[in-house]
Amino acid sequence: MINIGHYVVTWLGTSWIKALLPLDDGYSTYVYSWARTVDDAVTQGDHYYQPTPYWGESFVARRLTLGLAVGQERLFKLMSRQIGAQMQRDQINVIHAHFGRAGYYALPLIKRYPVPLLTSFYGYDVSEYPATYPKWREYYRALFNSLDYALCLGKVMQKNVIELGCPPEKTVIHHLGVNVQAIPYVSRQWQPGTPLRILIAAAFRERKGIPYALEALGAFQHDYPIELTIIGDAPDHPDGPVEKQKILQALETFGLQKVTRLLGSQPYQTLL
């Protein structure tokens, strides 16, 4: 049995990380986190470890948790000692850190508990973090010297990781996968004269372009009736509330309020 330890700074219950957890026979997965903002099937299971308290899912609790996760950076050596001890008890064979920041904070783990370290990069940790916090360029060099592989979502990200100092031979393109067998295909035919049902599912971030989609739908509805469902909300990011206000304003400006259901953030199974 090969035991894989997934290491994150804050467990957010993100569906695309959850999709990486189930494995074939012969593998077992564990999750280690400094803190969490949700209580879900993963955190309630026997293979989840967190050395800090859980404060709940309210807005205040989430802000407290995320602030604590940042504050813990000064205490990450202590956190790493606790998590490393638990990894030893779980007999972890490979550590998979999610985001470059978690990879750097995993370095004390592999010094005390020498196992292979993989680090997945996802976006902001490659572009925003090193640009906003120059010290992270130095931290990343330390990470690249010690990790076994840096997993990148595509060629552009791979190029950016190499430019940050990662040896090319340590970079691997590793796309986020979706288990299509778990999503049965259902053929749907639109009947003229009935509303065309449209779904937008995304975090409310500027790069998603949701206001532009709403502008297009606002024009489209003059020719065809529509029913719009939006699943998503402002993430714990400074531009989240600003983008949410733009989306709400776009719904009003383009006359979509009466045909739109705003469901907020929903579990992955609800989305399916």
GROMACS .gro file of C-alpha atoms in nm:
model
  272
    1MET     CA    1   0.000   0.000   0.000
    2ILE     CA    2   0.133   0.343  -0.099
    3ASN     CA    3   0.013   0.624   0.128
    4ILE     CA    4  -0.010   0.969  -0.032
    5GLY     CA    5  -0.029   1.277   0.191
    6HIS     CA    6  -0.201   1.579   0.035
    7TYR     CA    7  -0.078   1.896   0.205
    8VAL     CA    8  -0.264   2.230   0.191
    9VAL     CA    9  -0.239   2.547   0.398
   10THR     CA   10  -0.616   2.593   0.426
   11TRP     CA   11  -0.872   2.328   0.331
   12LEU     CA   12  -1.149   2.504   0.136
   13GLY     CA   13  -1.332   2.194   0.019
   14THR     CA   14  -1.233   2.273  -0.340
   15SER     CA   15  -1.388   2.021  -0.580
   16TRP     CA   16  -1.086   1.994  -0.811
   17ILE     CA   17  -0.860   1.893  -0.523
   18LYS     CA   18  -1.121   1.645  -0.401
   19ALA     CA   19  -1.117   1.492  -0.749
   20LEU     CA   20  -0.750   1.402  -0.697
   21LEU     CA   21  -0.814   1.206  -0.377
   22PRO     CA   22  -0.982   0.881  -0.495
   23LEU     CA   23  -0.725   0.635  -0.625
   24ASP     CA   24  -0.710   0.277  -0.750
   25ASP     CA   25  -0.644  -0.019  -0.526
   26GLY     CA   26  -0.298  -0.016  -0.375
   27TYR     CA   27  -0.309   0.352  -0.280
   28SER     CA   28  -0.444   0.535   0.022
   29THR     CA   29  -0.484   0.912   0.055
   30TYR     CA   30  -0.456   1.143   0.354
   31VAL     CA   31  -0.513   1.519   0.382
   32TYR     CA   32  -0.314   1.752   0.611
   33SER     CA   33  -0.403   2.117   0.658
   34TRP     CA   34  -0.322   2.406   0.889
   35ALA     CA   35  -0.685   2.518   0.897
   36ARG     CA   36  -1.017   2.477   0.717
   37THR     CA   37  -1.318   2.688   0.623
   38VAL     CA   38  -1.563   2.400   0.567
   39ASP     CA   39  -1.656   2.077   0.739
   40ASP     CA   40  -1.717   1.812   0.474
   41ALA     CA   41  -1.680   1.441   0.408
   42VAL     CA   42  -1.302   1.478   0.379
   43THR     CA   43  -1.252   1.659   0.711
   44GLN     CA   44  -1.493   1.426   0.888
   45GLY     CA   45  -1.303   1.119   0.771
   46ASP     CA   46  -1.027   0.928   0.947
   47HIS     CA   47  -0.764   1.042   0.696
   48TYR     CA   48  -0.774   1.416   0.774
   49TYR     CA   49  -0.546   1.593   1.019
   50GLN     CA   50  -0.546   1.957   1.130
   51PRO     CA   51  -0.350   2.089   1.431
   52THR     CA   52  -0.570   2.400   1.481
   53PRO     CA   53  -0.937   2.446   1.585
   54TYR     CA   54  -1.224   2.468   1.337
   55TRP     CA   55  -1.415   2.796   1.370
   56GLY     CA   56  -1.720   2.723   1.153
   57GLU     CA   57  -1.850   2.835   0.814
   58SER     CA   58  -1.991   3.180   0.889
   59PHE     CA   59  -1.840   3.480   0.711
   60VAL     CA   60  -1.671   3.596   1.033
   61ALA     CA   61  -1.538   3.246   1.100
   62ARG     CA   62  -1.400   3.215   0.747
   63ARG     CA   63  -1.222   3.551   0.773
   64LEU     CA   64  -1.084   3.450   1.114
   65THR     CA   65  -0.963   3.118   0.977
   66LEU     CA   66  -0.794   3.271   0.673
   67GLY     CA   67  -0.636   3.541   0.886
   68LEU     CA   68  -0.513   3.273   1.124
   69ALA     CA   69  -0.366   3.078   0.832
   70VAL     CA   70  -0.163   3.383   0.734
   71GLY     CA   71  -0.062   3.446   1.095
   72GLN     CA   72   0.048   3.086   1.124
   73GLU     CA   73   0.330   3.155   0.880
   74ARG     CA   74   0.534   3.266   1.180
   75LEU     CA   75   0.456   2.937   1.346
   76PHE     CA   76   0.485   2.710   1.044
   77LYS     CA   77   0.785   2.527   1.192
   78LEU     CA   78   0.573   2.424   1.490
   79MET     CA   79   0.284   2.331   1.261
   80SER     CA   80   0.518   2.133   1.037
   81ARG     CA   81   0.652   1.945   1.338
   82GLN     CA   82   0.301   1.842   1.439
   83ILE     CA   83   0.193   1.752   1.088
   84GLY     CA   84   0.520   1.570   1.022
   85ALA     CA   85   0.470   1.358   1.333
   86GLN     CA   86   0.121   1.266   1.214
   87MET     CA   87   0.255   1.180   0.868
   88GLN     CA   88   0.504   0.945   1.029
   89ARG     CA   89   0.225   0.778   1.224
   90ASP     CA   90   0.029   0.744   0.899
   91GLN     CA   91   0.340   0.606   0.723
   92ILE     CA   92   0.314   0.851   0.432
   93ASN     CA   93   0.523   0.754   0.129
   94VAL     CA   94   0.476   1.066  -0.088
   95ILE     CA   95   0.379   1.425  -0.005
   96HIS     CA   96   0.171   1.613  -0.263
   97ALA     CA   97   0.160   1.984  -0.173
   98HIS     CA   98  -0.109   2.194  -0.337
   99PHE     CA   99   0.003   2.546  -0.437
  100GLY     CA  100   0.361   2.668  -0.423
  101ARG     CA  101   0.311   2.819  -0.080
  102ALA     CA  102   0.224   2.478   0.068
  103GLY     CA  103   0.522   2.326  -0.110
  104TYR     CA  104   0.757   2.570   0.061
  105TYR     CA  105   0.600   2.503   0.400
  106ALA     CA  106   0.644   2.130   0.337
  107LEU     CA  107   1.024   2.164   0.331
  108PRO     CA  108   1.062   2.114   0.709
  109LEU     CA  109   0.849   1.801   0.672
  110ILE     CA  110   1.082   1.632   0.425
  111LYS     CA  111   1.387   1.732   0.632
  112ARG     CA  112   1.246   1.551   0.933
  113TYR     CA  113   1.066   1.284   0.734
  114PRO     CA  114   1.249   1.232   0.401
  115VAL     CA  115   0.995   1.124   0.139
  116PRO     CA  116   0.942   1.246  -0.221
  117LEU     CA  117   0.776   1.588  -0.250
  118LEU     CA  118   0.549   1.685  -0.539
  119THR     CA  119   0.413   2.040  -0.561
  120SER     CA  120   0.122   2.139  -0.781
  121PHE     CA  121   0.099   2.498  -0.903
  122TYR     CA  122  -0.239   2.639  -0.997
  123GLY     CA  123  -0.213   3.005  -1.098
  124TYR     CA  124  -0.188   3.284  -0.845
  125ASP     CA  125   0.103   3.109  -0.677
  126VAL     CA  126   0.302   3.144  -1.002
  127SER     CA  127   0.194   3.490  -1.117
  128GLU     CA  128   0.049   3.695  -0.833
  129TYR     CA  129   0.242   3.571  -0.531
  130PRO     CA  130   0.601   3.621  -0.655
  131ALA     CA  131   0.510   3.960  -0.806
  132THR     CA  132   0.335   4.086  -0.491
  133TYR     CA  133   0.576   3.935  -0.240
  134PRO     CA  134   0.932   3.933  -0.385
  135LYS     CA  135   1.060   3.724  -0.091
  136TRP     CA  136   0.872   3.432  -0.243
  137ARG     CA  137   1.113   3.420  -0.532
  138GLU     CA  138   1.380   3.324  -0.280
  139TYR     CA  139   1.144   3.082  -0.107
  140TYR     CA  140   1.063   2.918  -0.439
  141ARG     CA  141   1.432   2.869  -0.517
  142ALA     CA  142   1.463   2.679  -0.190
  143LEU     CA  143   1.156   2.475  -0.283
  144PHE     CA  144   1.286   2.394  -0.632
  145ASN     CA  145   1.617   2.276  -0.488
  146SER     CA  146   1.439   2.021  -0.268
  147LEU     CA  147   1.122   1.905  -0.444
  148ASP     CA  148   1.115   1.607  -0.676
  149TYR     CA  149   0.863   1.738  -0.928
  150ALA     CA  150   0.670   2.061  -0.990
  151LEU     CA  151   0.333   1.980  -1.146
  152CYS     CA  152   0.206   2.245  -1.389
  153LEU     CA  153  -0.138   2.275  -1.549
  154GLY     CA  154  -0.004   2.357  -1.894
  155LYS     CA  155   0.286   2.474  -2.109
  156VAL     CA  156   0.256   2.843  -2.018
  157MET     CA  157   0.259   2.767  -1.647
  158GLN     CA  158   0.550   2.528  -1.696
  159LYS     CA  159   0.743   2.808  -1.868
  160ASN     CA  160   0.664   3.048  -1.583
  161VAL     CA  161   0.772   2.798  -1.318
  162ILE     CA  162   1.102   2.744  -1.501
  163GLU     CA  163   1.151   3.122  -1.518
  164LEU     CA  164   1.106   3.133  -1.139
  165GLY     CA  165   1.408   2.903  -1.110
  166CYS     CA  166   1.279   2.547  -1.129
  167PRO     CA  167   1.507   2.312  -1.325
  168PRO     CA  168   1.319   2.211  -1.644
  169GLU     CA  169   1.375   1.841  -1.577
  170LYS     CA  170   1.178   1.875  -1.253
  171THR     CA  171   0.868   2.017  -1.424
  172VAL     CA  172   0.581   1.797  -1.543
  173ILE     CA  173   0.258   1.903  -1.713
  174HIS     CA  174  -0.022   1.748  -1.511
  175HIS     CA  175  -0.374   1.853  -1.608
  176LEU     CA  176  -0.660   1.858  -1.361
  177GLY     CA  177  -0.866   1.552  -1.436
  178VAL     CA  178  -1.239   1.489  -1.424
  179ASN     CA  179  -1.386   1.143  -1.376
  180VAL     CA  180  -1.622   1.150  -1.673
  181GLN     CA  181  -1.758   0.808  -1.577
  182ALA     CA  182  -1.915   0.974  -1.273
  183ILE     CA  183  -2.101   1.227  -1.493
  184PRO     CA  184  -2.346   1.039  -1.714
  185TYR     CA  185  -2.426   1.208  -2.042
  186VAL     CA  186  -2.787   1.316  -2.087
  187SER     CA  187  -2.901   1.433  -2.429
  188ARG     CA  188  -3.112   1.748  -2.413
  189GLN     CA  189  -3.307   1.908  -2.695
  190TRP     CA  190  -3.427   2.266  -2.680
  191GLN     CA  191  -3.786   2.310  -2.786
  192PRO     CA  192  -3.851   2.640  -2.966
  193GLY     CA  193  -4.092   2.855  -2.771
  194THR     CA  194  -3.970   2.729  -2.434
  195PRO     CA  195  -3.702   2.904  -2.224
  196LEU     CA  196  -3.344   2.809  -2.303
  197ARG     CA  197  -3.194   2.708  -1.967
  198ILE     CA  198  -2.842   2.841  -1.913
  199LEU     CA  199  -2.601   2.767  -1.627
  200ILE     CA  200  -2.305   2.981  -1.517
  201ALA     CA  201  -2.093   2.811  -1.251
  202ALA     CA  202  -1.777   2.989  -1.137
  203ALA     CA  203  -1.615   3.179  -0.855
  204PHE     CA  204  -1.687   3.550  -0.878
  205ARG     CA  205  -1.344   3.658  -1.000
  206GLU     CA  206  -1.269   3.916  -1.269
  207ARG     CA  207  -1.087   3.664  -1.487
  208LYS     CA  208  -1.407   3.457  -1.522
  209GLY     CA  209  -1.570   3.733  -1.727
  210ILE     CA  210  -1.920   3.679  -1.590
  211PRO     CA  211  -2.040   4.039  -1.647
  212TYR     CA  212  -1.952   4.004  -2.017
  213ALA     CA  213  -2.155   3.683  -2.039
  214LEU     CA  214  -2.448   3.862  -1.874
  215GLU     CA  215  -2.424   4.146  -2.124
  216ALA     CA  216  -2.444   3.894  -2.409
  217LEU     CA  217  -2.737   3.713  -2.249
  218GLY     CA  218  -2.912   4.042  -2.195
  219ALA     CA  219  -2.910   4.096  -2.573
  220PHE     CA  220  -2.987   3.730  -2.649
  221GLN     CA  221  -3.305   3.728  -2.439
  222HIS     CA  222  -3.467   3.981  -2.673
  223ASP     CA  223  -3.476   3.709  -2.941
  224TYR     CA  224  -3.522   3.396  -2.731
  225PRO     CA  225  -3.667   3.334  -2.382
  226ILE     CA  226  -3.409   3.219  -2.127
  227GLU     CA  227  -3.383   3.091  -1.771
  228LEU     CA  228  -3.046   3.161  -1.610
  229THR     CA  229  -2.900   2.986  -1.307
  230ILE     CA  230  -2.580   3.115  -1.146
  231ILE     CA  231  -2.388   2.895  -0.901
  232GLY     CA  232  -2.095   3.064  -0.731
  233ASP     CA  233  -2.008   3.346  -0.495
  234ALA     CA  234  -1.734   3.587  -0.402
  235PRO     CA  235  -1.426   3.391  -0.288
  236ASP     CA  236  -1.205   3.485   0.003
  237HIS     CA  237  -1.003   3.722  -0.213
  238PRO     CA  238  -0.988   4.103  -0.211
  239ASP     CA  239  -1.149   4.138  -0.554
  240GLY     CA  240  -1.431   3.894  -0.476
  241PRO     CA  241  -1.687   4.136  -0.326
  242VAL     CA  242  -1.609   4.394  -0.595
  243GLU     CA  243  -1.672   4.142  -0.874
  244LYS     CA  244  -1.991   4.022  -0.704
  245GLN     CA  245  -2.125   4.377  -0.705
  246LYS     CA  246  -2.042   4.407  -1.077
  247ILE     CA  247  -2.236   4.086  -1.144
  248LEU     CA  248  -2.540   4.202  -0.948
  249GLN     CA  249  -2.527   4.535  -1.127
  250ALA     CA  250  -2.503   4.361  -1.465
  251LEU     CA  251  -2.812   4.153  -1.387
  252GLU     CA  252  -3.002   4.475  -1.320
  253THR     CA  253  -2.857   4.674  -1.610
  254PHE     CA  254  -2.931   4.407  -1.871
  255GLY     CA  255  -3.275   4.317  -1.737
  256LEU     CA  256  -3.193   3.964  -1.625
  257GLN     CA  257  -3.309   3.974  -1.264
  258LYS     CA  258  -3.652   3.820  -1.329
  259VAL     CA  259  -3.511   3.524  -1.522
  260THR     CA  260  -3.213   3.452  -1.294
  261ARG     CA  261  -3.171   3.222  -0.995
  262LEU     CA  262  -2.870   3.305  -0.776
  263LEU     CA  263  -2.790   2.990  -0.578
  264GLY     CA  264  -2.459   3.097  -0.423
  265SER     CA  265  -2.185   2.842  -0.360
  266GLN     CA  266  -2.307   2.483  -0.381
  267PRO     CA  267  -2.150   2.140  -0.318
  268TYR     CA  268  -2.008   1.969  -0.624
  269GLN     CA  269  -2.278   1.701  -0.622
  270THR     CA  270  -2.547   1.970  -0.620
  271LEU     CA  271  -2.384   2.131  -0.923
  272LEU     CA  272  -2.387   1.799  -1.108
   0.00000   0.00000   0.00000
